[in-house]
XYZ file of C-alpha atoms in Angstrom:
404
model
C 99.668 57.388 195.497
C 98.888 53.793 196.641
C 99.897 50.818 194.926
C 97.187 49.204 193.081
C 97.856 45.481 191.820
C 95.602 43.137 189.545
C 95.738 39.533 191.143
C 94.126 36.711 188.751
C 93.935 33.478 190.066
C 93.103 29.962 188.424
C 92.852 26.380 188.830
C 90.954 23.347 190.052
C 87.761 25.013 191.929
C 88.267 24.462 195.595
C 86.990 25.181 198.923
C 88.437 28.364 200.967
C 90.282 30.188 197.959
C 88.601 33.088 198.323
C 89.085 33.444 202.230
C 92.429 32.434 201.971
C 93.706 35.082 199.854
C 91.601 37.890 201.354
C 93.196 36.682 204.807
C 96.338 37.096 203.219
C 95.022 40.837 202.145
C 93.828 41.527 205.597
C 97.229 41.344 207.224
C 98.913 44.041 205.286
C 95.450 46.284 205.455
C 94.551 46.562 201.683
C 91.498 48.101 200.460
C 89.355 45.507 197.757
C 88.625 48.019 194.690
C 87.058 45.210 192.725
C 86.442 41.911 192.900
C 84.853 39.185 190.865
C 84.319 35.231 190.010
C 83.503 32.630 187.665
C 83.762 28.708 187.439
C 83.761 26.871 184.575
C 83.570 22.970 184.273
C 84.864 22.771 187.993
C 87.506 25.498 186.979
C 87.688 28.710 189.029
C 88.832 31.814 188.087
C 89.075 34.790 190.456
C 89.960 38.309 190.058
C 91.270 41.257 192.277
C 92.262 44.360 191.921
C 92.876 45.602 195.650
C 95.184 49.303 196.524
C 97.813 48.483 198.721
C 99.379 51.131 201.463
C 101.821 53.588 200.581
C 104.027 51.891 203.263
C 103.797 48.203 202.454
C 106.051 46.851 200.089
C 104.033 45.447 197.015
C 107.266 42.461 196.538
C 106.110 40.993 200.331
C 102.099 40.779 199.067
C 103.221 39.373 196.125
C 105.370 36.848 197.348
C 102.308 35.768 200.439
C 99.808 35.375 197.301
C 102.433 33.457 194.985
C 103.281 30.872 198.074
C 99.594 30.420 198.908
C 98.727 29.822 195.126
C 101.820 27.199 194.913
C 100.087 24.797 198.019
C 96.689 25.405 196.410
C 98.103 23.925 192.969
C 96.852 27.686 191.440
C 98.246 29.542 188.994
C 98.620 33.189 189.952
C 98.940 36.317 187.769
C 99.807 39.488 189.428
C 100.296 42.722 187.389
C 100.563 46.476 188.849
C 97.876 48.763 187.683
C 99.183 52.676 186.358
C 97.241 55.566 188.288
C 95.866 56.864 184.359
C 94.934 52.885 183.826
C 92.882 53.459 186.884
C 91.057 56.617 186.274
C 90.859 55.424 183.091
C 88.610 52.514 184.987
C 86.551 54.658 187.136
C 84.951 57.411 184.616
C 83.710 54.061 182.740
C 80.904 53.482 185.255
C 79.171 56.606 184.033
C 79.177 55.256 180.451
C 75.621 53.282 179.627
C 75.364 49.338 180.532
C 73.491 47.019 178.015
C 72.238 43.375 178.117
C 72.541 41.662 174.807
C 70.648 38.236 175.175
C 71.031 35.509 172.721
C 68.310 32.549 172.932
C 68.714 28.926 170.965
C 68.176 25.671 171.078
C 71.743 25.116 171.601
C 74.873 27.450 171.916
C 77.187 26.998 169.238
C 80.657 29.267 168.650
C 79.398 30.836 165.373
C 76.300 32.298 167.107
C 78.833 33.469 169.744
C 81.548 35.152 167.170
C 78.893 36.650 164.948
C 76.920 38.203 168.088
C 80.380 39.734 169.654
C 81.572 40.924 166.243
C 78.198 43.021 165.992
C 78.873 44.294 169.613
C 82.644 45.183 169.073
C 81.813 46.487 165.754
C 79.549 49.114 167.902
C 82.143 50.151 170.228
C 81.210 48.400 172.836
C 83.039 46.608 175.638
C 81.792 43.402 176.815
C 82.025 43.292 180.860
C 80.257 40.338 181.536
C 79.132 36.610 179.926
C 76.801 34.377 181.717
C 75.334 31.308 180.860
C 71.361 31.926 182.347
C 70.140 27.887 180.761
C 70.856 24.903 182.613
C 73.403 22.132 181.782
C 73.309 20.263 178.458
C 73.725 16.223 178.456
C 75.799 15.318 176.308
C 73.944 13.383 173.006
C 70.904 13.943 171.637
C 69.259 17.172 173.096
C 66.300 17.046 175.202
C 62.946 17.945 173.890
C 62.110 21.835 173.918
C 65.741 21.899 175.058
C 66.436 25.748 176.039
C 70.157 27.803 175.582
C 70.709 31.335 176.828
C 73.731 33.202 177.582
C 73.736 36.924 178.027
C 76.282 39.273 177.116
C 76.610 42.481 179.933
C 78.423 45.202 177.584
C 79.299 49.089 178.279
C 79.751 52.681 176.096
C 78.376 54.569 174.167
C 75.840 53.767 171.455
C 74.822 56.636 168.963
C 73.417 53.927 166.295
C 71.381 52.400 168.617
C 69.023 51.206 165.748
C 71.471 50.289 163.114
C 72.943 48.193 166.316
C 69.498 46.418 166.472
C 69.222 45.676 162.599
C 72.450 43.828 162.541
C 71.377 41.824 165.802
C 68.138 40.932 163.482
C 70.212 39.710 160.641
C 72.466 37.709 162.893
C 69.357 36.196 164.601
C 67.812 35.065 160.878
C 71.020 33.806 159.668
C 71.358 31.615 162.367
C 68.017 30.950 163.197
C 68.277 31.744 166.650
C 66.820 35.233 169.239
C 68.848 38.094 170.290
C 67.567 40.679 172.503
C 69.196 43.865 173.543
C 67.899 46.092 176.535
C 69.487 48.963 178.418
C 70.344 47.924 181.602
C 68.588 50.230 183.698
C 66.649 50.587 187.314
C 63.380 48.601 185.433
C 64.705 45.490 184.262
C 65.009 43.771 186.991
C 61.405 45.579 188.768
C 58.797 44.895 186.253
C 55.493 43.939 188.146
C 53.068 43.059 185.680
C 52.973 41.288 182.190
C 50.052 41.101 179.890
C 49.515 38.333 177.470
C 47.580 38.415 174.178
C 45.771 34.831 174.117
C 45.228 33.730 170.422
C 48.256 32.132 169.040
C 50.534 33.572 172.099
C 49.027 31.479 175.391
C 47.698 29.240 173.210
C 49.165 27.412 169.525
C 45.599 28.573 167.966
C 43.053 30.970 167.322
C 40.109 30.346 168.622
C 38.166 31.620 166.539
C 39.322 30.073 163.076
C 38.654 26.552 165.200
C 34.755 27.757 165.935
C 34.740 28.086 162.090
C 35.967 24.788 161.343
C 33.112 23.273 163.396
C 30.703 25.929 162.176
C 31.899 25.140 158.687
C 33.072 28.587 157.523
C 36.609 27.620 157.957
C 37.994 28.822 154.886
C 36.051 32.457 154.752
C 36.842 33.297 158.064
C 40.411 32.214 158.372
C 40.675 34.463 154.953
C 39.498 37.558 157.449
C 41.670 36.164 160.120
C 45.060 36.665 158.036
C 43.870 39.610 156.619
C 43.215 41.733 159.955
C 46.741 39.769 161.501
C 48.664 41.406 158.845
C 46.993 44.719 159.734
C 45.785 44.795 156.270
C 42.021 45.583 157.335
C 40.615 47.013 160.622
C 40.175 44.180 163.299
C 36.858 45.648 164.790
C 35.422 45.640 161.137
C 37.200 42.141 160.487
C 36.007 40.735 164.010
C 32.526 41.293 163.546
C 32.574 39.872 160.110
C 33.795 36.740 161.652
C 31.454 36.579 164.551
C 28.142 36.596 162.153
C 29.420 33.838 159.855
C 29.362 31.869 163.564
C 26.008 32.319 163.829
C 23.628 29.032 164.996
C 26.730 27.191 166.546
C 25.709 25.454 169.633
C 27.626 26.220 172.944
C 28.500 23.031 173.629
C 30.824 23.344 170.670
C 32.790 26.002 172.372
C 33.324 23.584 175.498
C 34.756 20.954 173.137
C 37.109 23.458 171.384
C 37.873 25.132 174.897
C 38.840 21.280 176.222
C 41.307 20.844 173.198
C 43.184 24.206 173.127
C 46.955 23.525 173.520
C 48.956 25.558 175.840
C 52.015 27.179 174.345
C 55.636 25.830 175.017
C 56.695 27.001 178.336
C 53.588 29.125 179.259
C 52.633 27.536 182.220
C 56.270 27.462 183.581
C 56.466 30.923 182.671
C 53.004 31.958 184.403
C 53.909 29.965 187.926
C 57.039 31.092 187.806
C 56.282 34.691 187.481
C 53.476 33.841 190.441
C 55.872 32.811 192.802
C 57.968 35.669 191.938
C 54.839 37.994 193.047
C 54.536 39.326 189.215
C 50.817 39.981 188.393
C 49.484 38.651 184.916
C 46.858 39.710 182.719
C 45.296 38.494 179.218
C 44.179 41.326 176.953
C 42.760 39.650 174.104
C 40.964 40.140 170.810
C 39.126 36.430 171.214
C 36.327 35.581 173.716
C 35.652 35.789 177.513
C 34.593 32.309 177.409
C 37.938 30.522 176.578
C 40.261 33.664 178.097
C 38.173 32.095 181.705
C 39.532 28.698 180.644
C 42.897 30.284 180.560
C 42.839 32.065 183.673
C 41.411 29.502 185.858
C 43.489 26.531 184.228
C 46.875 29.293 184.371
C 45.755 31.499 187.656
C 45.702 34.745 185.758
C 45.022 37.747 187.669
C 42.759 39.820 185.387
C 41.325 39.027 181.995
C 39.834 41.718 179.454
C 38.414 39.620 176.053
C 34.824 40.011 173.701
C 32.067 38.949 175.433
C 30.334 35.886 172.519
C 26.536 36.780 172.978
C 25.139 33.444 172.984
C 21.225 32.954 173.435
C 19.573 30.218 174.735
C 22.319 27.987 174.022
C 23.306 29.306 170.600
C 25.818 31.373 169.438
C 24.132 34.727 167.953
C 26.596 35.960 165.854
C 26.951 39.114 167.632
C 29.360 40.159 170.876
C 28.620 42.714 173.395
C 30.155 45.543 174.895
C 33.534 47.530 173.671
C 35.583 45.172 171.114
C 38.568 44.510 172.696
C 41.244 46.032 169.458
C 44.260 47.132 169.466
C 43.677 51.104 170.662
C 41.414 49.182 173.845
C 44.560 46.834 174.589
C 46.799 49.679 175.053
C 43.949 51.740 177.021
C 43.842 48.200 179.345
C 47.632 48.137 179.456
C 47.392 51.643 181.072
C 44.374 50.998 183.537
C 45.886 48.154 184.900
C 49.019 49.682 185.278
C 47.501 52.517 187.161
C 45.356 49.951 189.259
C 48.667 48.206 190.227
C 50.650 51.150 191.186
C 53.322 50.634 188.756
C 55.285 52.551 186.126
C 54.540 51.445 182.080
C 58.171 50.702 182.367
C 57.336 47.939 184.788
C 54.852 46.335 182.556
C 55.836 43.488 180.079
C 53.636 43.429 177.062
C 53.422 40.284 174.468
C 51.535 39.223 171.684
C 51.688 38.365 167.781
C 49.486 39.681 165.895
C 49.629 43.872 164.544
C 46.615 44.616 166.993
C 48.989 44.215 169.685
C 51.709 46.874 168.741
C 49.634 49.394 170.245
C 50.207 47.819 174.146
C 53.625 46.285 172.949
C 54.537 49.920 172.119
C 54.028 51.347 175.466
C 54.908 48.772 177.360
C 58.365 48.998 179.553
C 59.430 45.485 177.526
C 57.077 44.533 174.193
C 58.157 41.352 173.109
C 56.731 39.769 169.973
C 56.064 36.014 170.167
C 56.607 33.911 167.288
C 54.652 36.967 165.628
C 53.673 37.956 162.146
C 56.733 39.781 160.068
C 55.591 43.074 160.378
C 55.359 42.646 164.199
C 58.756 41.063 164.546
C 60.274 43.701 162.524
C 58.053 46.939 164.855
C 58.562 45.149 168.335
C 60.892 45.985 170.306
C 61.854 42.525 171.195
C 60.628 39.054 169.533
C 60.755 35.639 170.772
C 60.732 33.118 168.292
C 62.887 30.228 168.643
C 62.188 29.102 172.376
C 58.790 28.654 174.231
C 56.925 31.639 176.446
C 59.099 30.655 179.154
C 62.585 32.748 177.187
C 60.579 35.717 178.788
C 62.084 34.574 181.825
C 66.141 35.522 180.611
C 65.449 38.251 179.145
C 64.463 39.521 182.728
C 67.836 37.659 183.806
C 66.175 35.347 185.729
C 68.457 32.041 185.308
C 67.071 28.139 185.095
C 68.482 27.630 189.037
C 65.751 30.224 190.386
C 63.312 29.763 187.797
C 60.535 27.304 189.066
C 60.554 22.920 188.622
Protein backbone atom coordinates (compact mmCIF):
# COMPACT_ATOMS: atom_id res chain seq x y z
CA UNK A 1 0.00 0.00 0.00
CA UNK A 2 1.04 3.67 -0.50
CA UNK A 3 2.23 5.85 2.08
CA UNK A 4 -0.25 8.29 3.19
CA UNK A 5 1.09 11.32 5.41
CA UNK A 6 -0.93 14.21 7.23
CA UNK A 7 1.07 17.55 6.63
CA UNK A 8 -0.29 20.61 8.89
CA UNK A 9 1.20 23.72 8.36
CA UNK A 10 1.04 27.15 10.36
CA UNK A 11 2.23 30.54 10.70
CA UNK A 12 2.16 34.16 9.62
CA UNK A 13 -0.36 34.07 6.44
CA UNK A 14 1.74 34.63 3.39
CA UNK A 15 1.76 34.74 -0.24
CA UNK A 16 2.71 31.40 -2.32
CA UNK A 17 2.43 28.77 0.64
CA UNK A 18 0.15 26.83 -0.92
CA UNK A 19 2.02 26.59 -4.40
CA UNK A 20 5.10 26.14 -2.78
CA UNK A 21 4.41 23.06 -1.01
CA UNK A 22 2.26 21.46 -3.73
CA UNK A 23 5.43 22.16 -6.06
CA UNK A 24 7.30 20.40 -3.62
CA UNK A 25 4.46 17.44 -3.94
CA UNK A 26 4.61 17.55 -7.65
CA UNK A 27 8.21 16.45 -7.92
CA UNK A 28 7.92 13.17 -6.18
CA UNK A 29 4.29 12.54 -8.03
CA UNK A 30 1.90 12.38 -4.97
CA UNK A 31 -1.71 12.13 -5.25
CA UNK A 32 -3.72 15.17 -2.94
CA UNK A 33 -6.45 12.96 -0.95
CA UNK A 34 -7.60 16.01 0.93
CA UNK A 35 -6.91 19.28 1.30
CA UNK A 36 -8.14 22.26 3.22
CA UNK A 37 -7.57 26.02 4.71
CA UNK A 38 -8.32 28.55 7.15
CA UNK A 39 -6.83 32.01 8.33
CA UNK A 40 -7.36 33.48 11.35
CA UNK A 41 -6.30 37.09 12.44
CA UNK A 42 -3.63 37.01 9.53
CA UNK A 43 -2.74 33.38 10.75
CA UNK A 44 -2.87 30.53 8.23
CA UNK A 45 -3.35 27.17 8.78
CA UNK A 46 -3.21 24.53 6.03
CA UNK A 47 -3.84 20.93 5.91
CA UNK A 48 -2.85 17.87 3.67
CA UNK A 49 -3.22 14.62 3.64
CA UNK A 50 -1.62 13.51 0.18
CA UNK A 51 -0.59 9.26 -0.66
CA UNK A 52 2.80 9.10 -1.58
CA UNK A 53 4.33 6.25 -4.13
CA UNK A 54 5.19 2.95 -3.04
CA UNK A 55 8.73 3.80 -4.35
CA UNK A 56 9.48 7.19 -2.86
CA UNK A 57 10.90 7.34 0.37
CA UNK A 58 8.43 9.22 2.80
CA UNK A 59 12.01 10.60 5.02
CA UNK A 60 13.07 12.67 1.49
CA UNK A 61 9.23 14.41 1.31
CA UNK A 62 9.48 15.02 4.70
CA UNK A 63 12.67 16.54 4.89
CA UNK A 64 11.69 18.99 1.26
CA UNK A 65 8.44 20.13 3.35
CA UNK A 66 10.39 20.65 6.80
CA UNK A 67 13.25 22.88 4.85
CA UNK A 68 10.62 24.85 2.93
CA UNK A 69 8.56 25.47 6.21
CA UNK A 70 12.00 26.59 8.06
CA UNK A 71 12.62 29.71 5.17
CA UNK A 72 8.88 30.42 5.33
CA UNK A 73 9.20 30.95 9.29
CA UNK A 74 6.22 27.92 9.41
CA UNK A 75 5.77 25.48 11.70
CA UNK A 76 5.22 22.08 10.13
CA UNK A 77 3.53 18.94 11.53
CA UNK A 78 3.84 15.82 9.60
CA UNK A 79 2.31 12.53 10.90
CA UNK A 80 1.84 9.10 8.82
CA UNK A 81 -1.70 8.03 8.45
CA UNK A 82 -2.48 3.83 9.22
CA UNK A 83 -4.34 2.13 6.15
CA UNK A 84 -7.54 1.22 8.97
CA UNK A 85 -7.18 5.19 10.03
CA UNK A 86 -7.88 5.71 6.40
CA UNK A 87 -10.76 3.53 5.62
CA UNK A 88 -11.80 4.47 8.72
CA UNK A 89 -11.93 8.17 6.88
CA UNK A 90 -13.55 7.21 3.73
CA UNK A 91 -16.87 5.17 4.86
CA UNK A 92 -17.53 8.59 6.89
CA UNK A 93 -18.69 10.43 3.77
CA UNK A 94 -21.73 8.20 3.58
CA UNK A 95 -22.71 9.17 7.15
CA UNK A 96 -25.37 12.35 7.13
CA UNK A 97 -23.86 16.12 7.10
CA UNK A 98 -25.66 18.81 9.27
CA UNK A 99 -25.43 22.65 9.57
CA UNK A 100 -25.92 23.85 13.07
CA UNK A 101 -26.19 27.76 12.86
CA UNK A 102 -25.92 29.92 15.84
CA UNK A 103 -27.11 33.73 15.38
CA UNK A 104 -26.32 36.73 18.13
CA UNK A 105 -25.60 39.92 18.57
CA UNK A 106 -22.18 39.02 19.44
CA UNK A 107 -20.21 35.64 19.71
CA UNK A 108 -19.17 34.92 23.05
CA UNK A 109 -17.25 31.41 24.26
CA UNK A 110 -20.19 30.25 26.47
CA UNK A 111 -22.62 30.30 23.49
CA UNK A 112 -19.81 28.40 21.70
CA UNK A 113 -19.13 25.58 24.60
CA UNK A 114 -22.79 25.13 25.37
CA UNK A 115 -23.73 24.74 21.48
CA UNK A 116 -20.70 22.05 20.90
CA UNK A 117 -21.48 20.24 24.15
CA UNK A 118 -25.16 19.68 22.75
CA UNK A 119 -23.56 18.51 19.40
CA UNK A 120 -20.89 16.13 20.98
CA UNK A 121 -23.39 15.04 23.43
CA UNK A 122 -25.34 13.72 20.10
CA UNK A 123 -22.56 11.89 18.64
CA UNK A 124 -21.70 14.05 16.34
CA UNK A 125 -18.40 15.14 14.81
CA UNK A 126 -17.87 18.65 14.03
CA UNK A 127 -16.00 18.95 10.45
CA UNK A 128 -16.20 22.41 9.89
CA UNK A 129 -16.52 26.14 11.81
CA UNK A 130 -17.00 29.25 9.88
CA UNK A 131 -17.53 32.58 10.84
CA UNK A 132 -20.51 33.74 7.98
CA UNK A 133 -20.79 37.80 9.92
CA UNK A 134 -18.40 40.36 9.15
CA UNK A 135 -15.63 41.79 11.40
CA UNK A 136 -16.41 43.30 14.82
CA UNK A 137 -14.66 46.81 15.87
CA UNK A 138 -13.46 46.64 18.75
CA UNK A 139 -15.70 48.92 21.56
CA UNK A 140 -19.02 49.54 21.63
CA UNK A 141 -20.94 47.37 19.01
CA UNK A 142 -22.55 48.84 16.10
CA UNK A 143 -26.23 49.28 15.94
CA UNK A 144 -28.27 46.08 14.76
CA UNK A 145 -24.75 44.63 14.95
CA UNK A 146 -25.10 40.91 13.43
CA UNK A 147 -22.84 37.50 14.66
CA UNK A 148 -23.09 34.14 12.92
CA UNK A 149 -20.87 31.27 12.86
CA UNK A 150 -21.97 27.91 11.61
CA UNK A 151 -20.99 24.67 12.79
CA UNK A 152 -20.68 21.82 9.62
CA UNK A 153 -21.03 18.43 11.77
CA UNK A 154 -21.35 14.59 10.56
CA UNK A 155 -23.09 10.97 11.90
CA UNK A 156 -25.69 9.67 12.76
CA UNK A 157 -28.66 11.24 14.54
CA UNK A 158 -31.51 8.86 15.82
CA UNK A 159 -32.85 11.70 18.38
CA UNK A 160 -33.11 14.09 15.91
CA UNK A 161 -35.85 15.93 17.98
CA UNK A 162 -34.53 15.58 21.43
CA UNK A 163 -31.26 17.12 19.49
CA UNK A 164 -33.51 20.15 18.56
CA UNK A 165 -35.05 20.66 22.16
CA UNK A 166 -31.70 21.03 23.74
CA UNK A 167 -30.60 23.52 20.85
CA UNK A 168 -33.97 25.48 22.05
CA UNK A 169 -32.94 25.55 25.63
CA UNK A 170 -29.43 26.62 24.80
CA UNK A 171 -30.85 29.39 22.51
CA UNK A 172 -33.28 30.78 25.63
CA UNK A 173 -30.62 30.54 28.12
CA UNK A 174 -28.48 32.59 26.27
CA UNK A 175 -30.75 34.61 24.51
CA UNK A 176 -29.40 34.03 21.28
CA UNK A 177 -30.80 31.62 17.63
CA UNK A 178 -29.64 28.27 16.73
CA UNK A 179 -30.72 26.59 13.69
CA UNK A 180 -30.02 23.10 12.58
CA UNK A 181 -30.68 21.82 8.91
CA UNK A 182 -29.56 18.69 7.09
CA UNK A 183 -27.19 19.52 4.72
CA UNK A 184 -28.63 18.28 1.68
CA UNK A 185 -28.93 19.00 -2.36
CA UNK A 186 -31.77 22.00 -1.32
CA UNK A 187 -30.05 24.21 0.90
CA UNK A 188 -28.10 25.85 -1.10
CA UNK A 189 -31.05 25.79 -4.36
CA UNK A 190 -34.04 27.29 -2.81
CA UNK A 191 -35.75 29.64 -5.46
CA UNK A 192 -38.50 31.25 -3.85
CA UNK A 193 -39.38 32.65 -0.30
CA UNK A 194 -42.72 33.84 0.84
CA UNK A 195 -43.19 36.41 3.48
CA UNK A 196 -46.19 36.88 5.80
CA UNK A 197 -46.51 40.88 6.04
CA UNK A 198 -48.09 41.84 9.47
CA UNK A 199 -45.53 41.96 12.13
CA UNK A 200 -42.86 39.95 9.80
CA UNK A 201 -42.08 42.70 6.75
CA UNK A 202 -43.32 45.13 8.78
CA UNK A 203 -42.93 45.93 13.06
CA UNK A 204 -46.99 46.21 12.99
CA UNK A 205 -50.23 45.01 12.17
CA UNK A 206 -51.98 46.87 10.11
CA UNK A 207 -54.91 46.34 11.05
CA UNK A 208 -54.80 47.04 14.96
CA UNK A 209 -53.29 50.67 13.58
CA UNK A 210 -56.71 51.20 11.30
CA UNK A 211 -58.39 50.63 14.73
CA UNK A 212 -56.52 53.09 16.57
CA UNK A 213 -57.58 55.77 14.06
CA UNK A 214 -61.03 54.24 13.75
CA UNK A 215 -61.16 54.23 17.52
CA UNK A 216 -61.82 50.53 18.21
CA UNK A 217 -58.32 50.00 19.24
CA UNK A 218 -58.80 48.13 22.25
CA UNK A 219 -61.76 45.59 20.89
CA UNK A 220 -60.04 44.74 17.95
CA UNK A 221 -56.52 44.31 19.14
CA UNK A 222 -58.45 41.90 21.84
CA UNK A 223 -59.51 39.74 18.47
CA UNK A 224 -56.11 40.32 17.09
CA UNK A 225 -54.25 38.34 20.04
CA UNK A 226 -56.85 36.04 20.26
CA UNK A 227 -56.79 34.61 16.52
CA UNK A 228 -52.50 35.08 16.76
CA UNK A 229 -52.51 32.62 19.48
CA UNK A 230 -54.71 30.34 17.35
CA UNK A 231 -57.16 30.51 20.07
CA UNK A 232 -60.19 31.40 17.63
CA UNK A 233 -60.54 30.90 13.83
CA UNK A 234 -58.85 33.85 11.88
CA UNK A 235 -61.57 33.97 9.05
CA UNK A 236 -64.26 34.29 11.89
CA UNK A 237 -61.81 36.71 13.88
CA UNK A 238 -60.91 38.73 10.57
CA UNK A 239 -64.24 39.60 9.67
CA UNK A 240 -65.09 40.63 13.14
CA UNK A 241 -62.36 43.10 12.86
CA UNK A 242 -63.11 44.40 9.45
CA UNK A 243 -66.89 45.56 10.49
CA UNK A 244 -65.79 47.39 13.64
CA UNK A 245 -63.66 49.47 10.68
CA UNK A 246 -66.55 50.44 9.19
CA UNK A 247 -66.95 54.49 8.05
CA UNK A 248 -63.07 55.02 8.11
CA UNK A 249 -62.08 57.24 5.34
CA UNK A 250 -59.38 56.00 2.81
CA UNK A 251 -57.27 58.60 3.20
CA UNK A 252 -56.60 57.16 6.62
CA UNK A 253 -55.17 54.06 5.15
CA UNK A 254 -52.61 56.27 3.03
CA UNK A 255 -51.45 57.92 6.26
CA UNK A 256 -51.03 54.56 8.11
CA UNK A 257 -49.54 52.97 4.79
CA UNK A 258 -46.86 56.19 4.78
CA UNK A 259 -45.84 55.37 8.48
CA UNK A 260 -45.44 51.54 8.44
CA UNK A 261 -41.85 50.66 9.53
CA UNK A 262 -39.92 48.16 7.65
CA UNK A 263 -38.49 45.33 9.70
CA UNK A 264 -34.69 45.14 10.63
CA UNK A 265 -32.85 43.89 7.71
CA UNK A 266 -35.84 43.28 5.32
CA UNK A 267 -34.91 45.32 2.65
CA UNK A 268 -31.25 44.01 2.67
CA UNK A 269 -32.65 40.72 2.79
CA UNK A 270 -35.24 41.30 -0.21
CA UNK A 271 -32.36 43.00 -2.66
CA UNK A 272 -30.14 40.70 -1.73
CA UNK A 273 -32.16 37.70 -2.50
CA UNK A 274 -33.04 39.83 -5.98
CA UNK A 275 -29.70 39.96 -7.07
CA UNK A 276 -29.26 36.45 -6.21
CA UNK A 277 -32.27 35.68 -8.82
CA UNK A 278 -34.53 34.31 -5.73
CA UNK A 279 -38.24 35.16 -6.40
CA UNK A 280 -40.32 36.67 -3.39
CA UNK A 281 -43.80 36.61 -2.53
CA UNK A 282 -46.12 38.10 0.40
CA UNK A 283 -48.96 35.81 1.44
CA UNK A 284 -50.73 37.71 3.93
CA UNK A 285 -53.75 37.75 6.21
CA UNK A 286 -53.87 41.91 6.04
CA UNK A 287 -54.93 44.00 2.99
CA UNK A 288 -54.04 44.35 -0.75
CA UNK A 289 -53.78 47.95 -0.24
CA UNK A 290 -50.66 48.16 2.07
CA UNK A 291 -49.17 44.46 0.78
CA UNK A 292 -48.94 47.00 -2.88
CA UNK A 293 -47.04 49.47 -0.68
CA UNK A 294 -44.77 46.65 0.20
CA UNK A 295 -44.18 45.27 -3.06
CA UNK A 296 -43.62 48.34 -4.97
CA UNK A 297 -41.49 50.09 -2.10
CA UNK A 298 -39.52 46.21 -1.69
CA UNK A 299 -39.90 44.89 -5.56
CA UNK A 300 -41.83 41.82 -4.58
CA UNK A 301 -42.67 39.50 -7.23
CA UNK A 302 -46.23 38.36 -6.39
CA UNK A 303 -48.54 39.42 -3.62
CA UNK A 304 -51.76 37.39 -2.42
CA UNK A 305 -53.61 39.64 0.67
CA UNK A 306 -57.74 40.57 1.49
CA UNK A 307 -59.01 42.78 -0.80
CA UNK A 308 -60.60 46.06 1.95
CA UNK A 309 -63.94 46.82 0.03
CA UNK A 310 -63.97 50.43 0.29
CA UNK A 311 -66.93 52.49 -1.36
CA UNK A 312 -66.86 55.75 -2.49
CA UNK A 313 -64.05 56.62 -0.40
CA UNK A 314 -65.06 54.77 2.76
CA UNK A 315 -64.11 51.78 4.22
CA UNK A 316 -67.30 49.31 4.24
CA UNK A 317 -66.48 47.03 6.73
CA UNK A 318 -66.55 44.14 4.52
CA UNK A 319 -63.56 42.44 2.15
CA UNK A 320 -64.05 40.60 -0.97
CA UNK A 321 -63.12 37.50 -2.45
CA UNK A 322 -61.44 34.24 -0.62
CA UNK A 323 -59.92 35.37 2.95
CA UNK A 324 -56.53 34.88 2.68
CA UNK A 325 -56.10 32.17 6.21
CA UNK A 326 -53.92 29.95 6.99
CA UNK A 327 -55.30 26.65 4.81
CA UNK A 328 -55.27 29.55 1.56
CA UNK A 329 -51.49 30.47 2.49
CA UNK A 330 -50.39 27.00 2.20
CA UNK A 331 -52.72 26.42 -1.04
CA UNK A 332 -50.65 29.85 -2.40
CA UNK A 333 -47.37 28.38 -1.18
CA UNK A 334 -48.13 25.40 -3.53
CA UNK A 335 -49.47 27.39 -6.67
CA UNK A 336 -46.65 29.46 -6.75
CA UNK A 337 -44.37 26.83 -6.36
CA UNK A 338 -45.88 25.00 -9.24
CA UNK A 339 -45.96 28.35 -11.31
CA UNK A 340 -42.16 28.67 -10.66
CA UNK A 341 -41.11 25.25 -11.52
CA UNK A 342 -39.65 24.47 -8.27
CA UNK A 343 -39.71 21.73 -5.62
CA UNK A 344 -41.60 22.75 -1.94
CA UNK A 345 -38.15 21.98 -0.79
CA UNK A 346 -36.93 25.01 -2.66
CA UNK A 347 -39.38 27.32 -1.12
CA UNK A 348 -38.56 29.33 2.12
CA UNK A 349 -41.63 30.06 4.12
CA UNK A 350 -41.77 32.83 7.12
CA UNK A 351 -44.13 34.36 9.25
CA UNK A 352 -45.28 34.80 13.05
CA UNK A 353 -48.36 34.36 13.72
CA UNK A 354 -50.24 30.39 14.06
CA UNK A 355 -52.06 31.11 10.62
CA UNK A 356 -48.82 30.70 9.08
CA UNK A 357 -47.81 27.11 10.27
CA UNK A 358 -49.83 25.76 7.62
CA UNK A 359 -47.23 27.25 4.62
CA UNK A 360 -44.29 27.17 7.23
CA UNK A 361 -45.10 23.43 7.48
CA UNK A 362 -44.67 22.58 3.93
CA UNK A 363 -42.27 24.70 3.09
CA UNK A 364 -38.54 23.25 2.23
CA UNK A 365 -37.24 25.87 5.23
CA UNK A 366 -40.25 27.46 7.67
CA UNK A 367 -38.68 29.84 9.75
CA UNK A 368 -40.61 31.64 12.47
CA UNK A 369 -39.80 35.34 12.91
CA UNK A 370 -39.78 36.83 16.20
CA UNK A 371 -43.16 34.72 16.35
CA UNK A 372 -45.74 33.97 18.97
CA UNK A 373 -44.62 30.91 21.50
CA UNK A 374 -46.59 28.40 20.09
CA UNK A 375 -45.10 29.16 16.62
CA UNK A 376 -41.53 29.25 17.83
CA UNK A 377 -41.98 26.08 19.60
CA UNK A 378 -44.03 24.20 15.98
CA UNK A 379 -41.58 25.87 13.39
CA UNK A 380 -39.10 24.31 12.20
CA UNK A 381 -36.73 27.13 12.50
CA UNK A 382 -37.24 30.67 14.37
CA UNK A 383 -35.45 33.82 14.06
CA UNK A 384 -35.61 35.95 16.88
CA UNK A 385 -32.64 37.74 17.95
CA UNK A 386 -31.33 39.32 14.56
CA UNK A 387 -33.31 41.23 11.80
CA UNK A 388 -35.02 39.43 8.47
CA UNK A 389 -31.75 39.64 6.96
CA UNK A 390 -30.31 36.18 9.49
CA UNK A 391 -32.39 34.40 6.67
CA UNK A 392 -29.49 35.05 4.67
CA UNK A 393 -26.87 32.45 6.96
CA UNK A 394 -28.99 30.14 7.45
CA UNK A 395 -28.82 29.64 3.56
CA UNK A 396 -24.88 30.05 4.15
CA UNK A 397 -24.71 32.97 2.35
CA UNK A 398 -21.81 35.02 4.26
CA UNK A 399 -21.72 39.13 4.85
CA UNK A 400 -18.76 39.30 1.86
CA UNK A 401 -21.42 38.14 -0.89
CA UNK A 402 -24.37 39.36 0.73
CA UNK A 403 -25.36 42.82 -0.83
CA UNK A 404 -24.02 46.78 0.57
Amino acid sequence: MNHILLITLSGDDQSGVTAGLTSILARHSVNILDIGQAVIHSTLTLGLLVELPVDTPSEEVVAAIKAFAAARGLRVITDKVSGDSYNHWVDAQGMERYIITLLARKITSDQIARVTSVISAHGLNIQGINRLSGRIPMGKLPDQSKACVEFSARGSLPAAAEFRRELLEVAGALDVDLAYQQDNMYRRNRRLVVFDMDSTLIEAEVIDELAKVAGVGDEVSAITERAMRGEIDFSESFRKRVALLCGLKESALRRVADELKITEGAEHLISTLRALGFKTAILSGGFTYFARHLQERLGIDYVYANELDIDDGIVTGKVSGTIVDGARKAELLRQLAREEGIDLQQVIAVGDGANDLPMLSIAGLGIAFRAKPLVKKTAEQSISTLGLDAILYLLGISDKHQRP
